[in-house]
Each structure stands twice: as C-alpha cells, then as structure tokens.
Amino acid sequence: MTLLDARQLVVKKIDELKNRVKKLDKKPSLVIIRVGEDFASGKYVANKIKRCEEVGIESKIIHLDENVTQDTVQKTILDLNNDDNVTGVLLQLPIPKHLDEDYLTNLIKDEKDVDGFTIENMGKLSLGLDGNVACTPRGIITLLKEFNIDIEGQDVLIINRSNIVGKPLSQLFLKENATVTIAHSKTKNLKEKIKLSDIVVTAVGKANFLGVDDFSDNTTIIDVSINFNEFGKMCGDVSKEDYDALANDKNCNLTPVPNGVGQMTVIELIEQTIEIQEKKEGK
Ligand code: GUN
C-alpha cells in the first residue's frame, strides 16, 4: 500500500507556483472574507494566508463581525468585484445562519470566484467547459495522478453530496472516465457499495466511521474529513488504529489525516488564483 501523503507534493508545488508568480507582470492577490468566529474556519484561513506568503502572492483577510448584516457582506463582495487590484475572492464557509450563503457565494464575480462555487462555474464544470473548479475536488484528482493511481474505468464511490465536495468531485471523476456513485445518509447498503468500489472517497465528518473490515483488498481510500477524536487529535473518517492493517493486510492506498487532502485544497486554491492572473495577462 501507499500512504498518499501530500507533503512532498506540496513542497514541489510551492516551488513551481513561486516560479509561475515570478513570470507574471502583476502579483496575484487573494482576498478572504471571514464572518464570525468559527474555530475551524480560523485555522483554515490562517493556513491559506501562510501558503500565499510562501508562494509570494498578496493576500488579505476581511474579518466581519458575527452579527454583520447581509447588506454589509453584499457591499464588501461587490467592492472587491470592482477592484482591479483583486485577483480572487473567497467567502469562507460556513457563515452565520442569518446570512444567505447561496446568494452571497454567487455574488462573487465568476472570474474572481477562486472556489469555483458560483452557479456559472458549477454549471461550466457540469457541461465540461473551462471555468474555476472547487479546490478540494481538484486536489483529490491531482493527488491521485501524482501517485499514478488509475482513474479511468474505475468504480468510484463518493460518500458526500455537498456542493463543495461530492457534486463537483463527481464531475471531475466523470471527466477522467471513471464510473461514479454518490452515496449519502439515505443510501441503501452502503457497506456493500464500499466493498465493490475501487476508489472510495469519504467526507462524512465522523471519526472512526470506517475501519479495516469495511474495505476490499487494493482499494484506494480518500479521506476528506477533518474531525477531532475523543482525545482532541485531528483525524478523518477512517480509524487511525486501522491504518497499519489497511496497509499490510489489505494492500490499500490511503490519504492520511492530517497531511492528505486538506493540504491539497490550499495548494489548489493558490494555483487557481495564479491561473486567473495568468489568463488575464494572456499567459
Ligand atoms: N469551508 C470548508 N471548505 C471550504 C472551501 O473549500 N471554500 C470555502 N470558501 N469555504 C470552505
């Protein structure tokens, strides 16, 4: 089995992205809007900013109060849409319940939508047209390709139907000629479906949701979740105690948590910001 550890790839990518930034006439700039005090969001945003600095692109956080009005968030986004110095805009999710997440996400100008979450960008992805693509799904495909894991013709099960992960990821796998099944909380016979799949992507959000007995030999397991176990340690959906057995008894490939998919999401975000600027400059 291979542990699909993203760390080496991240180092390589940062180097490559640094060089691409140097070739641009103008440094790309990413603006992240964060609303409220969601703990995990704080960590993710800090990580995104750190990576921007490493690659040499401009970044800024606009941190709005938990009780901010819809009008204020709307005005913030529209101002950024009209600011020629801003390459990419991202509204960190989740946002407080009194705000309309779908409406505000879609307000971001399609070209600046580094998350690939607007209706236009999601539509383009479904139609197989060029546009911005959600970063976690992008990162999963990049990671599989880096480790030379076959995708074409494989049976892929995605246990997640969200707009951020499951839906865009299903489109990327289709583009790679995989056969895709999306499972969710109402899916029948989930365990049977897992056993029949070549690639299983889990983004359920429950520590110890899956273990060694759930998988057939040679399965590639992509664990997207970031959970915290009873000892406060970061983990995915797959039991950490089973990593060794998955490797040694079942010859599975597995993305570890931490140092798996989460790292890739941030790299893809930075790369997409650079791509937007490259397109602007005709490069
Ligand atoms: N919250 C969790 N993942 C993401 C992401 O990829 N983009 C944004 N904007 N918010 C998130």
mmCIF file of C-alpha atoms and ligand atoms in Angstrom:
data_model
loop_
_atom_site.group_PDB
_atom_site.id
_atom_site.type_symbol
_atom_site.label_atom_id
_atom_site.label_comp_id
_atom_site.label_asym_id
_atom_site.label_seq_id
_atom_site.Cartn_x
_atom_site.Cartn_y
_atom_site.Cartn_z
ATOM 1 C CA MET A 1 0.000 0.000 0.000
ATOM 2 C CA THR A 2 0.958 3.573 -0.418
ATOM 3 C CA LEU A 3 0.256 6.234 2.105
ATOM 4 C CA LEU A 4 -0.858 9.093 -0.131
ATOM 5 C CA ASP A 5 0.968 11.719 1.922
ATOM 6 C CA ALA A 6 0.647 15.151 0.296
ATOM 7 C CA ARG A 7 3.612 16.825 1.985
ATOM 8 C CA GLN A 8 6.257 16.142 -0.635
ATOM 9 C CA LEU A 9 3.918 17.153 -3.430
ATOM 10 C CA VAL A 10 3.105 20.379 -1.581
ATOM 11 C CA VAL A 11 6.797 21.305 -1.369
ATOM 12 C CA LYS A 12 7.199 20.610 -5.092
ATOM 13 C CA LYS A 13 4.061 22.601 -5.961
ATOM 14 C CA ILE A 14 5.076 25.611 -3.877
ATOM 15 C CA ASP A 15 8.337 25.772 -5.754
ATOM 16 C CA GLU A 16 6.581 25.510 -9.117
ATOM 17 C CA LEU A 17 3.974 28.139 -8.184
ATOM 18 C CA LYS A 18 6.640 30.570 -6.939
ATOM 19 C CA ASN A 19 8.246 30.428 -10.378
ATOM 20 C CA ARG A 20 4.941 30.996 -12.138
ATOM 21 C CA VAL A 21 4.303 34.080 -9.990
ATOM 22 C CA LYS A 22 7.708 35.486 -10.931
ATOM 23 C CA LYS A 23 6.760 35.327 -14.610
ATOM 24 C CA LEU A 24 3.652 37.481 -14.115
ATOM 25 C CA ASP A 25 3.561 41.254 -14.749
ATOM 26 C CA LYS A 26 1.455 41.705 -11.638
ATOM 27 C CA LYS A 27 1.388 39.750 -8.368
ATOM 28 C CA PRO A 28 -1.963 37.974 -7.910
ATOM 29 C CA SER A 29 -3.935 38.932 -4.827
ATOM 30 C CA LEU A 30 -6.405 36.813 -2.877
ATOM 31 C CA VAL A 31 -8.977 38.312 -0.512
ATOM 32 C CA ILE A 32 -10.661 36.035 2.029
ATOM 33 C CA ILE A 33 -13.871 37.176 3.704
ATOM 34 C CA ARG A 34 -14.378 35.527 7.081
ATOM 35 C CA VAL A 35 -17.560 36.096 9.081
ATOM 36 C CA GLY A 36 -17.738 35.369 12.804
ATOM 37 C CA GLU A 37 -15.535 33.179 14.970
ATOM 38 C CA ASP A 38 -15.943 29.599 13.691
ATOM 39 C CA PHE A 39 -12.865 27.891 15.172
ATOM 40 C CA ALA A 40 -12.041 25.561 12.278
ATOM 41 C CA SER A 41 -12.506 28.380 9.736
ATOM 42 C CA GLY A 42 -9.969 30.464 11.657
ATOM 43 C CA LYS A 43 -7.404 27.685 11.269
ATOM 44 C CA TYR A 44 -8.146 27.092 7.568
ATOM 45 C CA VAL A 45 -7.954 30.800 6.746
ATOM 46 C CA ALA A 46 -4.649 31.211 8.615
ATOM 47 C CA ASN A 47 -3.244 28.283 6.647
ATOM 48 C CA LYS A 48 -4.375 29.794 3.336
ATOM 49 C CA ILE A 49 -2.677 33.110 4.183
ATOM 50 C CA LYS A 50 0.525 31.338 5.216
ATOM 51 C CA ARG A 51 0.684 29.489 1.894
ATOM 52 C CA CYS A 52 0.045 32.723 -0.066
ATOM 53 C CA GLU A 53 3.073 34.249 1.662
ATOM 54 C CA GLU A 54 5.227 31.206 0.870
ATOM 55 C CA VAL A 55 4.314 31.359 -2.812
ATOM 56 C CA GLY A 56 4.695 35.133 -2.980
ATOM 57 C CA ILE A 57 1.161 36.266 -3.742
ATOM 58 C CA GLU A 58 -0.676 39.075 -1.962
ATOM 59 C CA SER A 59 -3.382 38.097 0.498
ATOM 60 C CA LYS A 60 -5.762 39.790 2.860
ATOM 61 C CA ILE A 61 -8.443 38.718 5.339
ATOM 62 C CA ILE A 62 -11.566 40.821 5.750
ATOM 63 C CA HIS A 63 -12.883 39.624 9.101
ATOM 64 C CA LEU A 64 -16.514 40.675 9.659
ATOM 65 C CA ASP A 65 -18.444 40.526 12.908
ATOM 66 C CA GLU A 66 -20.700 37.518 13.675
ATOM 67 C CA ASN A 67 -23.746 39.862 13.584
ATOM 68 C CA VAL A 68 -22.878 41.662 10.343
ATOM 69 C CA THR A 69 -25.848 42.416 8.073
ATOM 70 C CA GLN A 70 -26.464 40.793 4.708
ATOM 71 C CA ASP A 71 -26.161 44.278 3.130
ATOM 72 C CA THR A 72 -22.686 44.806 4.540
ATOM 73 C CA VAL A 73 -21.405 41.438 3.308
ATOM 74 C CA GLN A 74 -23.010 42.138 -0.070
ATOM 75 C CA LYS A 75 -21.332 45.536 -0.321
ATOM 76 C CA THR A 76 -17.978 44.025 0.687
ATOM 77 C CA ILE A 77 -18.201 41.463 -2.124
ATOM 78 C CA LEU A 78 -19.345 43.982 -4.743
ATOM 79 C CA ASP A 79 -16.481 46.347 -3.849
ATOM 80 C CA LEU A 80 -13.979 43.502 -4.278
ATOM 81 C CA ASN A 81 -15.596 42.528 -7.606
ATOM 82 C CA ASN A 82 -14.949 46.076 -8.840
ATOM 83 C CA ASP A 83 -11.413 46.365 -7.510
ATOM 84 C CA ASP A 84 -8.920 45.751 -10.332
ATOM 85 C CA ASN A 85 -6.186 45.015 -7.798
ATOM 86 C CA VAL A 86 -8.031 41.937 -6.530
ATOM 87 C CA THR A 87 -7.495 38.675 -8.459
ATOM 88 C CA GLY A 88 -9.511 36.236 -6.373
ATOM 89 C CA VAL A 89 -12.277 36.481 -3.765
ATOM 90 C CA LEU A 90 -13.355 33.774 -1.330
ATOM 91 C CA LEU A 91 -16.159 33.753 1.218
ATOM 92 C CA GLN A 92 -15.064 31.255 3.883
ATOM 93 C CA LEU A 93 -17.923 28.868 4.740
ATOM 94 C CA PRO A 94 -19.840 28.253 6.899
ATOM 95 C CA ILE A 95 -21.235 31.720 7.570
ATOM 96 C CA PRO A 96 -23.764 32.574 10.324
ATOM 97 C CA LYS A 97 -27.317 31.327 9.710
ATOM 98 C CA HIS A 98 -28.924 34.794 9.348
ATOM 99 C CA LEU A 99 -26.932 35.304 6.130
ATOM 100 C CA ASP A 100 -27.955 33.823 2.774
ATOM 101 C CA GLU A 101 -24.971 31.626 1.909
ATOM 102 C CA ASP A 102 -26.137 30.656 -1.593
ATOM 103 C CA TYR A 103 -26.916 34.233 -2.580
ATOM 104 C CA LEU A 104 -23.679 35.701 -1.219
ATOM 105 C CA THR A 105 -21.493 32.949 -2.690
ATOM 106 C CA ASN A 106 -23.000 33.531 -6.103
ATOM 107 C CA LEU A 107 -22.461 37.284 -5.855
ATOM 108 C CA ILE A 108 -18.729 36.840 -6.337
ATOM 109 C CA LYS A 109 -17.766 37.692 -9.918
ATOM 110 C CA ASP A 110 -17.326 34.411 -11.825
ATOM 111 C CA GLU A 111 -13.769 35.247 -12.928
ATOM 112 C CA LYS A 112 -12.739 36.022 -9.348
ATOM 113 C CA ASP A 113 -14.511 33.016 -7.823
ATOM 114 C CA VAL A 114 -11.402 31.076 -6.735
ATOM 115 C CA ASP A 115 -13.585 28.475 -5.013
ATOM 116 C CA GLY A 116 -15.479 27.623 -8.205
ATOM 117 C CA PHE A 117 -18.748 27.849 -6.262
ATOM 118 C CA THR A 118 -20.824 30.258 -8.389
ATOM 119 C CA ILE A 119 -23.727 28.944 -10.459
ATOM 120 C CA GLU A 120 -21.826 29.778 -13.642
ATOM 121 C CA ASN A 121 -18.653 27.958 -12.592
ATOM 122 C CA MET A 122 -20.548 24.926 -11.257
ATOM 123 C CA GLY A 123 -22.592 24.880 -14.483
ATOM 124 C CA LYS A 124 -19.481 25.053 -16.645
ATOM 125 C CA LEU A 125 -17.974 22.131 -14.743
ATOM 126 C CA SER A 126 -21.121 20.062 -15.333
ATOM 127 C CA LEU A 127 -21.034 20.894 -19.037
ATOM 128 C CA GLY A 128 -17.332 20.106 -19.346
ATOM 129 C CA LEU A 129 -16.441 23.732 -20.109
ATOM 130 C CA ASP A 130 -13.457 25.694 -18.795
ATOM 131 C CA GLY A 131 -14.095 27.592 -15.582
ATOM 132 C CA ASN A 132 -12.949 27.767 -11.984
ATOM 133 C CA VAL A 133 -13.252 24.444 -10.156
ATOM 134 C CA ALA A 134 -13.768 23.700 -6.443
ATOM 135 C CA CYS A 135 -10.378 23.268 -4.768
ATOM 136 C CA THR A 136 -10.855 20.106 -2.687
ATOM 137 C CA PRO A 137 -12.059 18.072 -5.708
ATOM 138 C CA ARG A 138 -9.192 19.491 -7.796
ATOM 139 C CA GLY A 139 -6.743 18.500 -5.067
ATOM 140 C CA ILE A 140 -8.051 14.926 -4.921
ATOM 141 C CA ILE A 141 -7.543 14.382 -8.653
ATOM 142 C CA THR A 142 -4.065 15.980 -8.516
ATOM 143 C CA LEU A 143 -3.077 13.701 -5.635
ATOM 144 C CA LEU A 144 -4.332 10.534 -7.393
ATOM 145 C CA LYS A 145 -2.430 11.467 -10.535
ATOM 146 C CA GLU A 146 0.743 12.247 -8.571
ATOM 147 C CA PHE A 147 0.690 8.709 -7.164
ATOM 148 C CA ASN A 148 -0.152 7.206 -10.591
ATOM 149 C CA ILE A 149 -3.428 5.717 -9.405
ATOM 150 C CA ASP A 150 -5.687 4.637 -12.276
ATOM 151 C CA ILE A 151 -8.948 6.542 -12.518
ATOM 152 C CA GLU A 152 -10.207 5.658 -15.996
ATOM 153 C CA GLY A 153 -12.788 2.871 -15.910
ATOM 154 C CA GLN A 154 -12.601 2.553 -12.119
ATOM 155 C CA ASP A 155 -15.663 2.281 -9.861
ATOM 156 C CA VAL A 156 -15.619 5.345 -7.627
ATOM 157 C CA LEU A 157 -17.863 5.776 -4.606
ATOM 158 C CA ILE A 158 -18.151 9.281 -3.125
ATOM 159 C CA ILE A 159 -19.792 9.355 0.305
ATOM 160 C CA ASN A 160 -20.805 13.020 0.251
ATOM 161 C CA ARG A 161 -23.253 15.041 -1.872
ATOM 162 C CA SER A 162 -22.296 18.590 -0.900
ATOM 163 C CA ASN A 163 -21.779 21.457 -3.339
ATOM 164 C CA ILE A 164 -18.204 21.816 -2.062
ATOM 165 C CA VAL A 165 -17.050 18.196 -2.368
ATOM 166 C CA GLY A 166 -19.406 15.487 -3.685
ATOM 167 C CA LYS A 167 -21.082 17.206 -6.629
ATOM 168 C CA PRO A 168 -18.029 18.878 -8.216
ATOM 169 C CA LEU A 169 -15.851 15.832 -7.489
ATOM 170 C CA SER A 170 -18.302 13.544 -9.282
ATOM 171 C CA GLN A 171 -17.918 15.747 -12.382
ATOM 172 C CA LEU A 172 -14.114 15.624 -12.245
ATOM 173 C CA PHE A 173 -14.158 11.825 -11.940
ATOM 174 C CA LEU A 174 -16.569 11.597 -14.895
ATOM 175 C CA LYS A 175 -14.208 13.763 -16.922
ATOM 176 C CA GLU A 176 -11.492 11.198 -16.131
ATOM 177 C CA ASN A 177 -13.778 8.403 -17.410
ATOM 178 C CA ALA A 178 -14.488 6.816 -14.029
ATOM 179 C CA THR A 179 -17.854 5.270 -13.144
ATOM 180 C CA VAL A 180 -19.202 7.349 -10.277
ATOM 181 C CA THR A 181 -21.696 6.633 -7.492
ATOM 182 C CA ILE A 182 -22.640 9.294 -4.946
ATOM 183 C CA ALA A 183 -23.781 7.968 -1.564
ATOM 184 C CA HIS A 184 -25.403 9.909 1.279
ATOM 185 C CA SER A 185 -27.286 9.455 4.532
ATOM 186 C CA LYS A 186 -30.263 7.787 2.806
ATOM 187 C CA THR A 187 -28.205 5.379 0.694
ATOM 188 C CA LYS A 188 -29.133 1.680 0.993
ATOM 189 C CA ASN A 189 -26.475 -0.969 1.581
ATOM 190 C CA LEU A 190 -23.596 1.491 1.912
ATOM 191 C CA LYS A 191 -21.197 -1.134 3.245
ATOM 192 C CA GLU A 192 -21.812 -3.365 0.211
ATOM 193 C CA LYS A 193 -21.183 -0.462 -2.140
ATOM 194 C CA ILE A 194 -17.894 0.339 -0.359
ATOM 195 C CA LYS A 195 -16.737 -3.259 -0.792
ATOM 196 C CA LEU A 196 -17.483 -3.143 -4.529
ATOM 197 C CA SER A 197 -15.564 0.092 -5.210
ATOM 198 C CA ASP A 198 -12.018 0.636 -6.491
ATOM 199 C CA ILE A 199 -11.817 4.177 -5.102
ATOM 200 C CA VAL A 200 -13.786 5.312 -2.045
ATOM 201 C CA VAL A 201 -13.949 8.998 -1.141
ATOM 202 C CA THR A 202 -15.309 9.615 2.335
ATOM 203 C CA ALA A 203 -16.372 13.044 3.573
ATOM 204 C CA VAL A 204 -18.873 12.114 6.266
ATOM 205 C CA GLY A 205 -17.369 14.005 9.176
ATOM 206 C CA LYS A 206 -17.411 11.214 11.785
ATOM 207 C CA ALA A 207 -14.269 9.917 13.484
ATOM 208 C CA ASN A 208 -13.998 6.106 13.201
ATOM 209 C CA PHE A 209 -16.857 5.947 10.660
ATOM 210 C CA LEU A 210 -14.883 3.389 8.619
ATOM 211 C CA GLY A 211 -12.346 0.712 9.533
ATOM 212 C CA VAL A 212 -10.296 -2.056 8.003
ATOM 213 C CA ASP A 213 -13.228 -4.514 7.797
ATOM 214 C CA ASP A 214 -15.190 -2.173 5.537
ATOM 215 C CA PHE A 215 -12.816 -2.326 2.568
ATOM 216 C CA SER A 216 -11.874 -4.902 -0.047
ATOM 217 C CA ASP A 217 -8.207 -5.531 -0.874
ATOM 218 C CA ASN A 218 -6.439 -2.940 -3.056
ATOM 219 C CA THR A 219 -8.985 -0.144 -2.503
ATOM 220 C CA THR A 220 -7.814 3.472 -2.767
ATOM 221 C CA ILE A 221 -9.313 5.408 0.132
ATOM 222 C CA ILE A 222 -9.547 9.206 0.012
ATOM 223 C CA ASP A 223 -10.392 10.596 3.443
ATOM 224 C CA VAL A 224 -11.563 14.199 3.093
ATOM 225 C CA SER A 225 -12.883 14.718 6.626
ATOM 226 C CA ILE A 226 -11.209 16.738 9.327
ATOM 227 C CA ASN A 227 -12.577 15.542 12.673
ATOM 228 C CA PHE A 228 -11.266 15.622 16.193
ATOM 229 C CA ASN A 229 -11.351 12.394 18.214
ATOM 230 C CA GLU A 230 -12.114 11.994 21.924
ATOM 231 C CA PHE A 231 -8.506 12.993 22.763
ATOM 232 C CA GLY A 232 -8.729 16.195 20.684
ATOM 233 C CA LYS A 233 -6.473 14.737 17.974
ATOM 234 C CA MET A 234 -7.151 15.521 14.334
ATOM 235 C CA CYS A 235 -8.449 12.524 12.387
ATOM 236 C CA GLY A 236 -10.507 11.634 9.339
ATOM 237 C CA ASP A 237 -13.404 9.187 8.910
ATOM 238 C CA VAL A 238 -11.093 6.154 8.792
ATOM 239 C CA SER A 239 -9.871 4.823 12.156
ATOM 240 C CA LYS A 240 -6.211 5.641 12.671
ATOM 241 C CA GLU A 241 -5.671 2.346 14.507
ATOM 242 C CA ASP A 242 -6.559 0.588 11.250
ATOM 243 C CA TYR A 243 -4.004 2.370 9.033
ATOM 244 C CA ASP A 244 -1.432 -0.410 9.525
ATOM 245 C CA ALA A 245 -3.902 -3.221 8.847
ATOM 246 C CA LEU A 246 -5.192 -1.446 5.709
ATOM 247 C CA ALA A 247 -1.607 -1.198 4.525
ATOM 248 C CA ASN A 248 -0.279 -4.600 5.491
ATOM 249 C CA ASP A 249 -3.286 -6.925 5.296
ATOM 250 C CA LYS A 250 -5.325 -5.304 2.539
ATOM 251 C CA ASN A 251 -2.777 -3.505 0.371
ATOM 252 C CA CYS A 252 -4.943 -0.357 0.278
ATOM 253 C CA ASN A 253 -3.853 3.182 -0.643
ATOM 254 C CA LEU A 254 -4.943 5.813 1.865
ATOM 255 C CA THR A 255 -4.764 9.589 2.242
ATOM 256 C CA PRO A 256 -3.764 10.289 5.856
ATOM 257 C CA VAL A 257 -5.399 12.919 8.063
ATOM 258 C CA PRO A 258 -3.603 15.251 8.641
ATOM 259 C CA ASN A 259 -1.259 15.677 5.627
ATOM 260 C CA GLY A 260 -3.613 14.411 2.954
ATOM 261 C CA VAL A 261 -6.455 16.118 1.123
ATOM 262 C CA GLY A 262 -6.558 19.212 3.382
ATOM 263 C CA GLN A 263 -3.062 20.244 2.280
ATOM 264 C CA MET A 264 -4.048 19.853 -1.371
ATOM 265 C CA THR A 265 -7.115 22.102 -1.050
ATOM 266 C CA VAL A 266 -4.942 25.070 -0.110
ATOM 267 C CA ILE A 267 -2.393 24.448 -2.872
ATOM 268 C CA GLU A 268 -5.157 24.261 -5.484
ATOM 269 C CA LEU A 269 -6.646 27.499 -4.180
ATOM 270 C CA ILE A 270 -3.338 29.283 -4.672
ATOM 271 C CA GLU A 271 -2.822 27.682 -8.080
ATOM 272 C CA GLN A 272 -6.284 28.744 -9.241
ATOM 273 C CA THR A 273 -5.593 32.323 -8.103
ATOM 274 C CA ILE A 274 -2.396 32.297 -10.171
ATOM 275 C CA GLU A 275 -4.245 30.793 -13.155
ATOM 276 C CA ILE A 276 -6.773 33.639 -13.054
ATOM 277 C CA GLN A 277 -3.956 36.195 -13.247
ATOM 278 C CA GLU A 278 -2.188 34.213 -15.998
ATOM 279 C CA LYS A 279 -5.406 34.212 -18.045
ATOM 280 C CA LYS A 280 -5.771 37.979 -17.537
ATOM 281 C CA GLU A 281 -2.255 38.501 -18.829
ATOM 282 C CA GLY A 282 -2.737 36.049 -21.708
ATOM 283 C CA LYS A 283 -0.072 33.674 -20.346
HETATM 284 N N1 GUN B 1 -15.208 25.723 4.091
HETATM 285 C C1 GUN B 1 -14.718 24.452 4.034
HETATM 286 N N2 GUN B 1 -14.101 24.229 2.849
HETATM 287 C C2 GUN B 1 -14.190 25.381 2.156
HETATM 288 C C3 GUN B 1 -13.720 25.762 0.861
HETATM 289 O O1 GUN B 1 -13.103 24.998 0.102
HETATM 290 N N3 GUN B 1 -14.012 27.040 0.490
HETATM 291 C C4 GUN B 1 -14.707 27.900 1.302
HETATM 292 N N4 GUN B 1 -14.954 29.130 0.842
HETATM 293 N N5 GUN B 1 -15.159 27.569 2.488
HETATM 294 C C5 GUN B 1 -14.891 26.314 2.914
#
